[in-house]
Amino acid sequence: VSSIPSENGRADFDSATLEEEFLQRALNNGTSDSDEDRGYADPVLDDLYARRVLVSEHQTSVNTDSDKFLPKYWTPEEDLHVKKIRLGSQRRPWYKKMQGF
């Protein structure tokens, strides 16, 4: 790279020369997209592969989209509690008014 000395003692680089050198570096380093530089995934060591397998196992017919907002583990105590809440709200006057009774 040729440089032109300036008045303050520092070397100023010619912009055309810098562009040429930048272009040469880009051409020389541009081989990173070749197939030789790419590695192959190891299914045993690759964490992304393991996560993908776990996700595919989780997305089965057991886990339908309709169950997305329901709790995963519904205990009998929780079921009884929810039934009490539903029955309690159905006895309230605002519920009957809302239903049009």
PDB file of C-alpha atoms in Angstrom:
ATOM      1  CA  VAL A   1       0.000   0.000   0.000  1.00  0.00           C
ATOM      2  CA  SER A   2       1.480   3.280  -1.012  1.00  0.00           C
ATOM      3  CA  SER A   3       1.230   6.197   1.335  1.00  0.00           C
ATOM      4  CA  ILE A   4       1.668   9.914   0.877  1.00  0.00           C
ATOM      5  CA  PRO A   5       3.327  11.700   3.814  1.00  0.00           C
ATOM      6  CA  SER A   6       1.302  14.610   5.141  1.00  0.00           C
ATOM      7  CA  GLU A   7       2.357  17.835   6.818  1.00  0.00           C
ATOM      8  CA  ASN A   8       1.820  16.446  10.336  1.00  0.00           C
ATOM      9  CA  GLY A   9       4.155  13.502   9.750  1.00  0.00           C
ATOM     10  CA  ARG A  10       1.497  10.802   9.470  1.00  0.00           C
ATOM     11  CA  ALA A  11       1.114   8.844   6.283  1.00  0.00           C
ATOM     12  CA  ASP A  12      -2.121   9.430   4.372  1.00  0.00           C
ATOM     13  CA  PHE A  13      -3.288   6.502   2.299  1.00  0.00           C
ATOM     14  CA  ASP A  14      -4.542   7.066  -1.220  1.00  0.00           C
ATOM     15  CA  SER A  15      -8.267   6.198  -1.292  1.00  0.00           C
ATOM     16  CA  ALA A  16      -7.981   4.396  -4.651  1.00  0.00           C
ATOM     17  CA  THR A  17      -5.183   2.236  -3.288  1.00  0.00           C
ATOM     18  CA  LEU A  18      -7.202   1.464  -0.166  1.00  0.00           C
ATOM     19  CA  GLU A  19     -10.193   0.483  -2.263  1.00  0.00           C
ATOM     20  CA  GLU A  20      -8.031  -1.826  -4.383  1.00  0.00           C
ATOM     21  CA  GLU A  21      -6.509  -3.458  -1.321  1.00  0.00           C
ATOM     22  CA  PHE A  22      -9.921  -3.835   0.294  1.00  0.00           C
ATOM     23  CA  LEU A  23     -11.222  -5.452  -2.900  1.00  0.00           C
ATOM     24  CA  GLN A  24      -8.251  -7.843  -3.020  1.00  0.00           C
ATOM     25  CA  ARG A  25      -8.754  -8.835   0.622  1.00  0.00           C
ATOM     26  CA  ALA A  26     -12.449  -9.385   0.005  1.00  0.00           C
ATOM     27  CA  LEU A  27     -11.708 -11.574  -3.012  1.00  0.00           C
ATOM     28  CA  ASN A  28      -9.076 -13.592  -1.161  1.00  0.00           C
ATOM     29  CA  ASN A  29     -11.206 -14.042   1.951  1.00  0.00           C
ATOM     30  CA  GLY A  30     -14.411 -14.574   0.012  1.00  0.00           C
ATOM     31  CA  THR A  31     -13.865 -18.308  -0.125  1.00  0.00           C
ATOM     32  CA  SER A  32     -15.513 -18.769   3.285  1.00  0.00           C
ATOM     33  CA  ASP A  33     -18.801 -19.663   1.581  1.00  0.00           C
ATOM     34  CA  SER A  34     -17.351 -22.737  -0.047  1.00  0.00           C
ATOM     35  CA  ASP A  35     -18.392 -26.243   0.965  1.00  0.00           C
ATOM     36  CA  GLU A  36     -14.902 -26.977   2.255  1.00  0.00           C
ATOM     37  CA  ASP A  37     -15.316 -24.561   5.164  1.00  0.00           C
ATOM     38  CA  ARG A  38     -18.654 -25.944   6.251  1.00  0.00           C
ATOM     39  CA  GLY A  39     -18.753 -28.643   8.864  1.00  0.00           C
ATOM     40  CA  TYR A  40     -21.329 -31.333   9.248  1.00  0.00           C
ATOM     41  CA  ALA A  41     -23.650 -31.559  12.237  1.00  0.00           C
ATOM     42  CA  ASP A  42     -22.925 -34.284  14.721  1.00  0.00           C
ATOM     43  CA  PRO A  43     -26.310 -35.531  15.990  1.00  0.00           C
ATOM     44  CA  VAL A  44     -24.786 -36.682  19.266  1.00  0.00           C
ATOM     45  CA  LEU A  45     -22.936 -33.478  20.068  1.00  0.00           C
ATOM     46  CA  ASP A  46     -25.169 -30.912  18.386  1.00  0.00           C
ATOM     47  CA  ASP A  47     -27.411 -29.276  20.964  1.00  0.00           C
ATOM     48  CA  LEU A  48     -29.685 -27.789  18.297  1.00  0.00           C
ATOM     49  CA  TYR A  49     -30.365 -31.248  16.905  1.00  0.00           C
ATOM     50  CA  ALA A  50     -31.200 -32.552  20.366  1.00  0.00           C
ATOM     51  CA  ARG A  51     -33.568 -29.649  20.978  1.00  0.00           C
ATOM     52  CA  ARG A  52     -35.266 -30.243  17.630  1.00  0.00           C
ATOM     53  CA  VAL A  53     -35.770 -33.925  18.447  1.00  0.00           C
ATOM     54  CA  LEU A  54     -37.246 -33.047  21.842  1.00  0.00           C
ATOM     55  CA  VAL A  55     -39.599 -30.516  20.252  1.00  0.00           C
ATOM     56  CA  SER A  56     -40.740 -33.025  17.639  1.00  0.00           C
ATOM     57  CA  GLU A  57     -41.403 -35.615  20.358  1.00  0.00           C
ATOM     58  CA  HIS A  58     -43.362 -33.046  22.352  1.00  0.00           C
ATOM     59  CA  GLN A  59     -45.556 -32.127  19.371  1.00  0.00           C
ATOM     60  CA  THR A  60     -47.585 -35.296  19.221  1.00  0.00           C
ATOM     61  CA  SER A  61     -51.290 -35.968  19.096  1.00  0.00           C
ATOM     62  CA  VAL A  62     -51.313 -36.018  22.903  1.00  0.00           C
ATOM     63  CA  ASN A  63     -50.429 -32.318  23.016  1.00  0.00           C
ATOM     64  CA  THR A  64     -53.102 -30.762  20.830  1.00  0.00           C
ATOM     65  CA  ASP A  65     -53.385 -27.048  20.244  1.00  0.00           C
ATOM     66  CA  SER A  66     -56.673 -26.931  22.147  1.00  0.00           C
ATOM     67  CA  ASP A  67     -54.849 -27.947  25.334  1.00  0.00           C
ATOM     68  CA  LYS A  68     -52.329 -25.155  24.976  1.00  0.00           C
ATOM     69  CA  PHE A  69     -53.814 -22.990  27.738  1.00  0.00           C
ATOM     70  CA  LEU A  70     -54.785 -25.765  30.129  1.00  0.00           C
ATOM     71  CA  PRO A  71     -52.427 -26.820  32.894  1.00  0.00           C
ATOM     72  CA  LYS A  72     -50.233 -29.806  32.134  1.00  0.00           C
ATOM     73  CA  TYR A  73     -50.911 -31.581  35.422  1.00  0.00           C
ATOM     74  CA  TRP A  74     -54.527 -31.347  36.543  1.00  0.00           C
ATOM     75  CA  THR A  75     -55.000 -32.851  39.999  1.00  0.00           C
ATOM     76  CA  PRO A  76     -58.379 -33.915  41.439  1.00  0.00           C
ATOM     77  CA  GLU A  77     -58.076 -31.168  44.067  1.00  0.00           C
ATOM     78  CA  GLU A  78     -57.654 -28.542  41.371  1.00  0.00           C
ATOM     79  CA  ASP A  79     -60.624 -29.989  39.471  1.00  0.00           C
ATOM     80  CA  LEU A  80     -62.823 -29.737  42.571  1.00  0.00           C
ATOM     81  CA  HIS A  81     -61.643 -26.171  43.174  1.00  0.00           C
ATOM     82  CA  VAL A  82     -62.505 -25.118  39.609  1.00  0.00           C
ATOM     83  CA  LYS A  83     -65.945 -26.742  39.858  1.00  0.00           C
ATOM     84  CA  LYS A  84     -66.611 -24.816  43.086  1.00  0.00           C
ATOM     85  CA  ILE A  85     -65.610 -21.575  41.399  1.00  0.00           C
ATOM     86  CA  ARG A  86     -67.922 -22.262  38.440  1.00  0.00           C
ATOM     87  CA  LEU A  87     -70.849 -23.259  40.636  1.00  0.00           C
ATOM     88  CA  GLY A  88     -70.269 -20.290  42.927  1.00  0.00           C
ATOM     89  CA  SER A  89     -70.281 -17.808  40.096  1.00  0.00           C
ATOM     90  CA  GLN A  90     -73.420 -19.375  38.600  1.00  0.00           C
ATOM     91  CA  ARG A  91     -75.300 -18.671  41.843  1.00  0.00           C
ATOM     92  CA  ARG A  92     -74.387 -14.996  41.811  1.00  0.00           C
ATOM     93  CA  PRO A  93     -76.974 -12.443  40.642  1.00  0.00           C
ATOM     94  CA  TRP A  94     -74.589 -10.823  38.180  1.00  0.00           C
ATOM     95  CA  TYR A  95     -74.097 -14.190  36.456  1.00  0.00           C
ATOM     96  CA  LYS A  96     -77.844 -14.701  36.019  1.00  0.00           C
ATOM     97  CA  LYS A  97     -78.185 -11.148  34.722  1.00  0.00           C
ATOM     98  CA  MET A  98     -75.320 -11.702  32.305  1.00  0.00           C
ATOM     99  CA  GLN A  99     -76.948 -14.920  31.028  1.00  0.00           C
ATOM    100  CA  GLY A 100     -80.295 -13.167  30.576  1.00  0.00           C
ATOM    101  CA  PHE A 101     -82.264 -15.066  33.240  1.00  0.00           C
TER     102      PHE A 101
END
